[in-house]
PDB file of C-alpha atoms in Angstrom:
ATOM      1  CA  PHE E1284      -4.315 -24.627 -28.635  1.00 74.00           C
ATOM      2  CA  LEU E1285      -1.068 -26.457 -29.544  1.00 81.00           C
ATOM      3  CA  GLY E1286      -1.531 -29.824 -31.200  1.00 81.00           C
ATOM      4  CA  LYS E1287      -5.143 -29.179 -32.162  1.00 77.00           C
ATOM      5  CA  GLU E1288      -6.659 -28.472 -35.551  1.00 77.00           C
ATOM      6  CA  LEU E1289      -7.510 -24.816 -35.997  1.00 71.00           C
ATOM      7  CA  TRP E1290     -11.267 -25.264 -36.357  1.00 69.00           C
ATOM      8  CA  GLU E1291     -11.439 -27.311 -33.134  1.00 69.00           C
ATOM      9  CA  ILE E1292     -10.670 -24.240 -31.041  1.00 63.00           C
ATOM     10  CA  GLY E1293     -13.906 -22.468 -31.908  1.00 58.00           C
ATOM     11  CA  LEU E1294     -11.987 -19.276 -32.638  1.00 58.00           C
ATOM     12  CA  PHE E1295     -13.546 -18.860 -36.055  1.00 62.00           C
ATOM     13  CA  GLY E1296     -17.043 -20.030 -35.161  1.00 60.00           C
ATOM     14  CA  ASP E1297     -18.435 -22.154 -37.995  1.00 69.00           C
ATOM     15  CA  LYS E1298     -16.356 -25.348 -38.273  1.00 73.00           C
ATOM     16  CA  GLY E1299     -17.469 -26.145 -41.836  1.00 76.00           C
ATOM     17  CA  ALA E1300     -16.766 -22.637 -43.076  1.00 74.00           C
ATOM     18  CA  SER E1301     -13.359 -22.681 -41.360  1.00 75.00           C
ATOM     19  CA  GLN E1302     -12.408 -25.925 -43.101  1.00 78.00           C
ATOM     20  CA  THR E1303     -13.516 -24.551 -46.478  1.00 80.00           C
ATOM     21  CA  THR E1304     -11.555 -21.327 -45.935  1.00 78.00           C
ATOM     22  CA  PHE E1305      -8.506 -23.317 -44.848  1.00 80.00           C
ATOM     23  CA  LYS E1306      -8.692 -25.421 -48.008  1.00 81.00           C
ATOM     24  CA  GLY E1307      -8.896 -22.246 -50.097  1.00 81.00           C
ATOM     25  CA  LEU E1308      -5.836 -20.901 -48.311  1.00 81.00           C
ATOM     26  CA  GLN E1309      -3.903 -24.064 -49.143  1.00 82.00           C
ATOM     27  CA  ASP E1310      -4.840 -23.684 -52.820  1.00 84.00           C
ATOM     28  CA  THR E1311      -4.171 -19.939 -53.226  1.00 86.00           C
ATOM     29  CA  GLY E1312      -1.396 -19.444 -50.678  1.00 86.00           C
ATOM     30  CA  TYR E1313      -2.859 -16.167 -49.381  1.00 87.00           C
ATOM     31  CA  LEU E1314      -5.835 -15.016 -47.359  1.00 85.00           C
ATOM     32  CA  ARG E1315      -6.791 -11.621 -45.961  1.00 87.00           C
ATOM     33  CA  TYR E1316      -9.719 -10.297 -43.898  1.00 84.00           C
ATOM     34  CA  GLU E1317      -9.967  -6.592 -43.130  1.00 84.00           C
ATOM     35  CA  ASP E1318     -12.335  -7.036 -40.194  1.00 81.00           C
ATOM     36  CA  LEU E1319     -12.847 -10.642 -39.209  1.00 81.00           C
ATOM     37  CA  PRO E1320     -15.178 -11.154 -36.202  1.00 82.00           C
ATOM     38  CA  LEU E1321     -13.697 -13.449 -33.567  1.00 81.00           C
ATOM     39  CA  GLU E1322     -14.727 -14.601 -30.126  1.00 80.00           C
ATOM     40  CA  THR E1323     -12.267 -14.994 -27.268  1.00 81.00           C
ATOM     41  CA  ARG E1324     -12.238 -17.903 -24.847  1.00 79.00           C
ATOM     42  CA  SER E1325     -14.190 -15.779 -22.344  1.00 84.00           C
ATOM     43  CA  GLY E1326     -16.856 -15.049 -24.971  1.00 83.00           C
ATOM     44  CA  GLU E1327     -15.760 -11.484 -25.736  1.00 86.00           C
ATOM     45  CA  LYS E1328     -16.436 -10.346 -29.286  1.00 86.00           C
ATOM     46  CA  ARG E1329     -13.413  -8.884 -31.074  1.00 87.00           C
ATOM     47  CA  GLU E1330     -12.673  -7.679 -34.604  1.00 88.00           C
ATOM     48  CA  VAL E1331      -9.285  -8.473 -36.136  1.00 89.00           C
ATOM     49  CA  GLU E1332      -7.304  -7.898 -39.268  1.00 90.00           C
ATOM     50  CA  PHE E1333      -6.326 -11.378 -40.415  1.00 86.00           C
ATOM     51  CA  ILE E1334      -3.574 -12.101 -42.949  1.00 89.00           C
ATOM     52  CA  SER E1335      -2.376 -15.594 -43.736  1.00 87.00           C
ATOM     53  CA  ASN E1336       0.374 -16.770 -46.101  1.00 88.00           C
ATOM     54  CA  VAL E1337       1.621 -20.157 -47.194  1.00 88.00           C
ATOM     55  CA  TYR E1338       5.376 -20.458 -47.590  1.00 86.00           C
ATOM     56  CA  ASP E1339       7.950 -23.219 -47.983  1.00 85.00           C
ATOM     57  CA  GLU E1340      10.248 -24.162 -45.113  1.00 86.00           C
ATOM     58  CA  ASN E1341      12.764 -26.915 -45.813  1.00 87.00           C
ATOM     59  CA  GLY E1342      10.483 -28.472 -48.405  1.00 86.00           C
ATOM     60  CA  GLN E1343       7.416 -28.368 -46.191  1.00 86.00           C
ATOM     61  CA  GLN E1344       4.465 -26.027 -46.617  1.00 84.00           C
ATOM     62  CA  VAL E1345       3.900 -23.839 -43.583  1.00 87.00           C
ATOM     63  CA  ILE E1346       1.013 -21.453 -42.938  1.00 85.00           C
ATOM     64  CA  GLN E1347       1.686 -18.256 -41.054  1.00 87.00           C
ATOM     65  CA  CYS E1348      -1.200 -16.229 -39.642  1.00 85.00           C
ATOM     66  CA  ASN E1349      -0.851 -12.615 -38.541  1.00 89.00           C
ATOM     67  CA  ILE E1350      -3.763 -11.411 -36.419  1.00 88.00           C
ATOM     68  CA  ARG E1351      -4.082  -7.800 -35.318  1.00 91.00           C
ATOM     69  CA  ASP E1352      -6.813  -6.708 -32.905  1.00 92.00           C
ATOM     70  CA  ILE E1353      -8.601  -3.711 -34.479  1.00 90.00           C
ATOM     71  CA  THR E1354     -11.636  -3.644 -32.165  1.00 88.00           C
ATOM     72  CA  GLU E1355     -10.832  -0.259 -30.622  1.00 88.00           C
ATOM     73  CA  ARG E1356      -9.850   1.170 -33.995  1.00 86.00           C
ATOM     74  CA  ARG E1357     -13.145   0.068 -35.511  1.00 86.00           C
ATOM     75  CA  ARG E1358     -15.054   1.588 -32.582  1.00 85.00           C
ATOM     76  CA  ALA E1359     -13.172   4.845 -33.081  1.00 82.00           C
ATOM     77  CA  GLU E1360     -13.982   4.738 -36.806  1.00 84.00           C
ATOM     78  CA  VAL E1361     -17.690   4.279 -36.029  1.00 81.00           C
ATOM     79  CA  VAL E1362     -17.574   7.276 -33.686  1.00 80.00           C
ATOM     80  CA  ARG E1363     -15.783   9.358 -36.331  1.00 79.00           C
ATOM     81  CA  GLU E1364     -18.329   8.331 -38.963  1.00 80.00           C
ATOM     82  CA  ARG E1365     -21.193   9.351 -36.668  1.00 80.00           C
ATOM     83  CA  LEU E1366     -19.525  12.666 -35.883  1.00 76.00           C
ATOM     84  CA  ALA E1367     -18.916  13.262 -39.591  1.00 74.00           C
ATOM     85  CA  ALA E1368     -22.607  12.609 -40.297  1.00 75.00           C
ATOM     86  CA  ILE E1369     -23.606  15.037 -37.529  1.00 72.00           C
ATOM     87  CA  VAL E1370     -21.261  17.708 -38.865  1.00 73.00           C
ATOM     88  CA  LYS E1371     -22.501  17.210 -42.419  1.00 74.00           C
ATOM     89  CA  SER E1372     -26.198  17.398 -41.531  1.00 72.00           C
ATOM     90  CA  SER E1373     -25.952  20.165 -38.906  1.00 80.00           C
ATOM     91  CA  ASP E1374     -27.777  23.463 -39.465  1.00 83.00           C
ATOM     92  CA  ASP E1375     -24.972  25.223 -37.592  1.00 90.00           C
ATOM     93  CA  ALA E1376     -21.714  26.164 -39.271  1.00 92.00           C
ATOM     94  CA  ILE E1377     -19.008  23.831 -37.913  1.00 91.00           C
ATOM     95  CA  ILE E1378     -15.473  24.970 -38.642  1.00 92.00           C
ATOM     96  CA  SER E1379     -12.066  23.910 -37.384  1.00 91.00           C
ATOM     97  CA  THR E1380      -8.837  25.865 -37.664  1.00 93.00           C
ATOM     98  CA  GLU E1381      -5.183  25.519 -36.848  1.00 92.00           C
ATOM     99  CA  LEU E1382      -3.810  27.680 -34.050  1.00 90.00           C
ATOM    100  CA  GLY E1383      -2.657  30.088 -36.740  1.00 88.00           C
ATOM    101  CA  GLY E1384      -6.268  30.572 -37.833  1.00 90.00           C
ATOM    102  CA  ILE E1385      -6.042  28.549 -41.069  1.00 93.00           C
ATOM    103  CA  VAL E1386      -9.307  26.757 -41.897  1.00 93.00           C
ATOM    104  CA  THR E1387      -9.013  22.952 -41.907  1.00 93.00           C
ATOM    105  CA  THR E1388     -12.674  21.845 -42.034  1.00 91.00           C
ATOM    106  CA  TRP E1389     -15.793  23.580 -43.341  1.00 92.00           C
ATOM    107  CA  ASN E1390     -19.233  21.948 -43.406  1.00 91.00           C
ATOM    108  CA  SER E1391     -22.145  22.571 -45.776  1.00 90.00           C
ATOM    109  CA  ALA E1392     -23.933  24.794 -43.231  1.00 91.00           C
ATOM    110  CA  ALA E1393     -20.852  27.049 -43.172  1.00 93.00           C
ATOM    111  CA  GLU E1394     -21.034  27.249 -46.977  1.00 92.00           C
ATOM    112  CA  LYS E1395     -24.681  28.272 -46.769  1.00 92.00           C
ATOM    113  CA  MET E1396     -24.135  30.784 -43.959  1.00 93.00           C
ATOM    114  CA  PHE E1397     -21.028  32.560 -45.241  1.00 94.00           C
ATOM    115  CA  GLY E1398     -21.227  31.919 -48.988  1.00 93.00           C
ATOM    116  CA  TYR E1399     -17.764  30.368 -49.391  1.00 94.00           C
ATOM    117  CA  THR E1400     -17.452  26.808 -50.657  1.00 93.00           C
ATOM    118  CA  ALA E1401     -15.080  24.440 -48.860  1.00 91.00           C
ATOM    119  CA  GLN E1402     -12.793  24.580 -51.899  1.00 92.00           C
ATOM    120  CA  GLU E1403     -12.593  28.375 -51.614  1.00 93.00           C
ATOM    121  CA  ILE E1404     -11.948  28.591 -47.870  1.00 93.00           C
ATOM    122  CA  LEU E1405      -9.921  25.503 -46.858  1.00 93.00           C
ATOM    123  CA  GLY E1406      -6.304  26.487 -46.287  1.00 93.00           C
ATOM    124  CA  GLU E1407      -7.269  30.157 -46.034  1.00 93.00           C
ATOM    125  CA  PRO E1408      -7.233  32.331 -42.884  1.00 92.00           C
ATOM    126  CA  LEU E1409     -10.522  32.564 -41.019  1.00 91.00           C
ATOM    127  CA  SER E1410      -9.814  36.272 -40.559  1.00 90.00           C
ATOM    128  CA  ARG E1411     -11.467  36.946 -43.926  1.00 90.00           C
ATOM    129  CA  LEU E1412     -14.792  36.474 -42.085  1.00 93.00           C
ATOM    130  CA  ILE E1413     -13.940  39.055 -39.407  1.00 92.00           C
ATOM    131  CA  PRO E1414     -14.874  42.728 -39.945  1.00 92.00           C
ATOM    132  CA  LYS E1415     -11.968  45.165 -39.643  1.00 89.00           C
ATOM    133  CA  ASP E1416     -13.411  46.799 -36.537  1.00 89.00           C
ATOM    134  CA  ARG E1417     -13.279  43.401 -34.777  1.00 90.00           C
ATOM    135  CA  SER E1418      -9.805  42.351 -35.901  1.00 84.00           C
ATOM    136  CA  ASP E1419      -8.584  41.870 -32.307  1.00 86.00           C
ATOM    137  CA  GLU E1420     -11.259  39.266 -31.508  1.00 87.00           C
ATOM    138  CA  GLU E1421      -9.371  36.320 -32.980  1.00 84.00           C
ATOM    139  CA  ARG E1422      -6.334  37.009 -30.794  1.00 85.00           C
ATOM    140  CA  LYS E1423      -8.505  37.149 -27.664  1.00 88.00           C
ATOM    141  CA  ILE E1424     -10.260  33.925 -28.679  1.00 88.00           C
ATOM    142  CA  LEU E1425      -6.890  32.238 -29.225  1.00 88.00           C
ATOM    143  CA  ASP E1426      -5.819  33.217 -25.689  1.00 89.00           C
ATOM    144  CA  VAL E1427      -8.913  31.440 -24.332  1.00 90.00           C
ATOM    145  CA  ILE E1428      -8.247  28.331 -26.440  1.00 90.00           C
ATOM    146  CA  LEU E1429      -4.575  28.107 -25.423  1.00 90.00           C
ATOM    147  CA  ARG E1430      -5.679  28.042 -21.779  1.00 90.00           C
ATOM    148  CA  GLY E1431      -7.728  24.966 -22.644  1.00 90.00           C
ATOM    149  CA  ASP E1432     -11.024  26.748 -22.014  1.00 91.00           C
ATOM    150  CA  THR E1433     -14.229  26.812 -24.074  1.00 91.00           C
ATOM    151  CA  LEU E1434     -15.908  30.029 -25.141  1.00 90.00           C
ATOM    152  CA  SER E1435     -19.678  29.445 -25.141  1.00 90.00           C
ATOM    153  CA  HIS E1436     -22.408  31.392 -26.978  1.00 89.00           C
ATOM    154  CA  PHE E1437     -20.156  34.324 -27.795  1.00 90.00           C
ATOM    155  CA  GLU E1438     -22.237  36.811 -29.791  1.00 91.00           C
ATOM    156  CA  THR E1439     -20.372  38.695 -32.485  1.00 93.00           C
ATOM    157  CA  VAL E1440     -20.554  39.758 -36.127  1.00 93.00           C
ATOM    158  CA  ARG E1441     -18.997  38.088 -39.150  1.00 94.00           C
ATOM    159  CA  ILE E1442     -18.921  39.063 -42.808  1.00 93.00           C
ATOM    160  CA  GLY E1443     -19.988  36.816 -45.674  1.00 93.00           C
ATOM    161  CA  LYS E1444     -18.667  36.475 -49.193  1.00 93.00           C
ATOM    162  CA  ASN E1445     -21.285  39.004 -50.363  1.00 93.00           C
ATOM    163  CA  ARG E1446     -19.794  41.481 -47.803  1.00 92.00           C
ATOM    164  CA  LYS E1447     -23.014  41.496 -45.759  1.00 92.00           C
ATOM    165  CA  LEU E1448     -22.723  41.424 -41.973  1.00 93.00           C
ATOM    166  CA  ILE E1449     -24.051  38.352 -40.172  1.00 93.00           C
ATOM    167  CA  ASP E1450     -24.917  38.237 -36.477  1.00 93.00           C
ATOM    168  CA  VAL E1451     -23.670  34.955 -35.037  1.00 93.00           C
ATOM    169  CA  SER E1452     -23.508  33.111 -31.735  1.00 93.00           C
ATOM    170  CA  VAL E1453     -20.271  31.121 -31.588  1.00 92.00           C
ATOM    171  CA  THR E1454     -19.076  28.329 -29.310  1.00 93.00           C
ATOM    172  CA  ILE E1455     -15.345  27.687 -29.587  1.00 93.00           C
ATOM    173  CA  SER E1456     -13.474  24.716 -28.101  1.00 93.00           C
ATOM    174  CA  PRO E1457      -9.830  23.593 -28.185  1.00 93.00           C
ATOM    175  CA  ILE E1458      -8.827  20.632 -30.366  1.00 92.00           C
ATOM    176  CA  LYS E1459      -6.244  18.332 -28.771  1.00 90.00           C
ATOM    177  CA  ASN E1460      -4.099  15.580 -30.242  1.00 88.00           C
ATOM    178  CA  ASP E1461      -3.592  12.134 -28.675  1.00 82.00           C
ATOM    179  CA  ASP E1462      -0.956  13.578 -26.342  1.00 87.00           C
ATOM    180  CA  GLY E1463      -3.345  16.240 -25.037  1.00 88.00           C
ATOM    181  CA  LYS E1464      -1.556  19.066 -26.825  1.00 92.00           C
ATOM    182  CA  ILE E1465      -3.809  21.838 -28.171  1.00 93.00           C
ATOM    183  CA  ILE E1466      -3.402  21.944 -31.942  1.00 92.00           C
ATOM    184  CA  GLY E1467      -6.419  23.947 -33.106  1.00 92.00           C
ATOM    185  CA  ALA E1468      -9.915  25.197 -32.449  1.00 93.00           C
ATOM    186  CA  SER E1469     -13.400  23.917 -33.246  1.00 91.00           C
ATOM    187  CA  LYS E1470     -16.022  26.594 -33.876  1.00 92.00           C
ATOM    188  CA  ILE E1471     -19.791  26.150 -34.018  1.00 92.00           C
ATOM    189  CA  ALA E1472     -21.559  29.250 -35.346  1.00 93.00           C
ATOM    190  CA  ARG E1473     -25.311  29.876 -35.394  1.00 91.00           C
ATOM    191  CA  ASN E1474     -26.843  32.643 -37.478  1.00 92.00           C
ATOM    192  CA  ILE E1475     -28.832  34.860 -35.096  1.00 90.00           C
ATOM    193  CA  SER E1476     -29.471  37.719 -37.534  1.00 86.00           C
ATOM    194  CA  GLU E1477     -33.215  37.044 -37.636  1.00 85.00           C
ATOM    195  CA  LEU E1478     -33.319  36.731 -33.858  1.00 80.00           C
ATOM    196  CA  LYS E1479     -31.479  40.062 -33.523  1.00 80.00           C
ATOM    197  CA  ARG E1480     -33.912  41.720 -35.926  1.00 82.00           C
ATOM    198  CA  ALA E1481     -36.863  40.298 -34.000  1.00 81.00           C
ATOM    199  CA  VAL E1482     -35.446  41.523 -30.683  1.00 77.00           C
ATOM    200  CA  LYS E1483     -34.827  44.961 -32.188  1.00 78.00           C
ATOM    201  CA  GLU E1484     -38.396  45.079 -33.512  1.00 81.00           C
ATOM    202  CA  ILE E1485     -39.798  44.045 -30.124  1.00 81.00           C
ATOM    203  CA  ARG E1486     -37.771  46.761 -28.408  1.00 80.00           C
ATOM    204  CA  LYS E1487     -39.018  49.274 -30.942  1.00 81.00           C
ATOM    205  CA  LEU E1488     -42.624  48.215 -30.327  1.00 81.00           C
ATOM    206  CA  ASN E1489     -42.080  48.378 -26.573  1.00 81.00           C
ATOM    207  CA  THR E1490     -40.685  51.888 -26.900  1.00 82.00           C
ATOM    208  CA  GLN E1491     -43.673  52.945 -28.999  1.00 79.00           C
ATOM    209  CA  LEU E1492     -46.044  51.362 -26.476  1.00 82.00           C
ATOM    210  CA  GLU E1493     -44.333  53.125 -23.585  1.00 83.00           C
ATOM    211  CA  GLN E1494     -44.585  56.436 -25.461  1.00 81.00           C
ATOM    212  CA  ARG E1495     -48.281  55.851 -26.135  1.00 82.00           C
ATOM    213  CA  VAL E1496     -48.852  55.111 -22.451  1.00 81.00           C
ATOM    214  CA  THR E1497     -46.980  58.297 -21.520  1.00 82.00           C
ATOM    215  CA  ASP E1498     -48.982  60.350 -24.031  1.00 78.00           C
ATOM    216  CA  ARG E1499     -52.255  58.827 -22.854  1.00 82.00           C
ATOM    217  CA  THR E1500     -51.350  59.471 -19.217  1.00 82.00           C
ATOM    218  CA  ALA E1501     -50.592  63.104 -20.050  1.00 80.00           C
ATOM    219  CA  GLN E1502     -53.941  63.422 -21.827  1.00 81.00           C
ATOM    220  CA  LEU E1503     -55.789  61.963 -18.840  1.00 82.00           C
ATOM    221  CA  GLN E1504     -53.934  64.310 -16.496  1.00 81.00           C
ATOM    222  CA  ALA E1505     -54.916  67.278 -18.655  1.00 78.00           C
ATOM    223  CA  VAL E1506     -58.586  66.199 -18.579  1.00 79.00           C
ATOM    224  CA  ASN E1507     -58.417  65.803 -14.802  1.00 80.00           C
ATOM    225  CA  ASP E1508     -56.902  69.271 -14.468  1.00 79.00           C
ATOM    226  CA  GLU E1509     -59.705  70.732 -16.593  1.00 80.00           C
ATOM    227  CA  LEU E1510     -62.343  68.978 -14.501  1.00 81.00           C
ATOM    228  CA  GLU E1511     -60.800  70.267 -11.290  1.00 78.00           C
ATOM    229  CA  SER E1512     -60.726  73.813 -12.711  1.00 79.00           C
ATOM    230  CA  PHE E1513     -64.387  73.508 -13.785  1.00 76.00           C
ATOM    231  CA  SER E1514     -65.365  72.177 -10.335  1.00 75.00           C
ATOM    232  CA  TYR E1515     -63.576  75.074  -8.648  1.00 70.00           C
TER     233      TYR E1515
END
């Protein structure tokens, strides 16, 4: 690398474009790229943050280039953007809280399900969704989260802004920071009120059917008894 012109290395790909950019840097004295694609000597593609300045050193113009590899950061950003899109478009309520139960995220499905806008609920305790007769649930859930476990498909009841009860199936997972410390909980809630009503209706119909079968059996037994008496 030492003793060669910058565009001879092949680091920046297009030789002509590199020379033009270099000339622009000499004229303006400053150049910055937020995510400049580079290729290593082994052919690996990397993204870097590139900042270059021209300054005077003992009467001679010197160019200093600071290059920071942001490949992993950009990959993480892409993952976060995808996750954010999933959360935003999900039909399930996706909520995150601090360990103290304070709401930190609230997606549009949660707004639709519970009636509270994000502006109304962020920074507020999630306990406002819990009926009084289930006030101990949050403490039990927190115990599970602090152990690092996930609570899957936990069926319970929550209360919306209109004070109506909502049957939900909730999956709750711990949120950890970069050091692996548990700092909160992620909750995915699905409204199963219609499913509960359907199950209740099916059970009711089954009960009615069983009663009809019992009544019909009794009627047939009575007819059989009459026939036996007549035969006798």
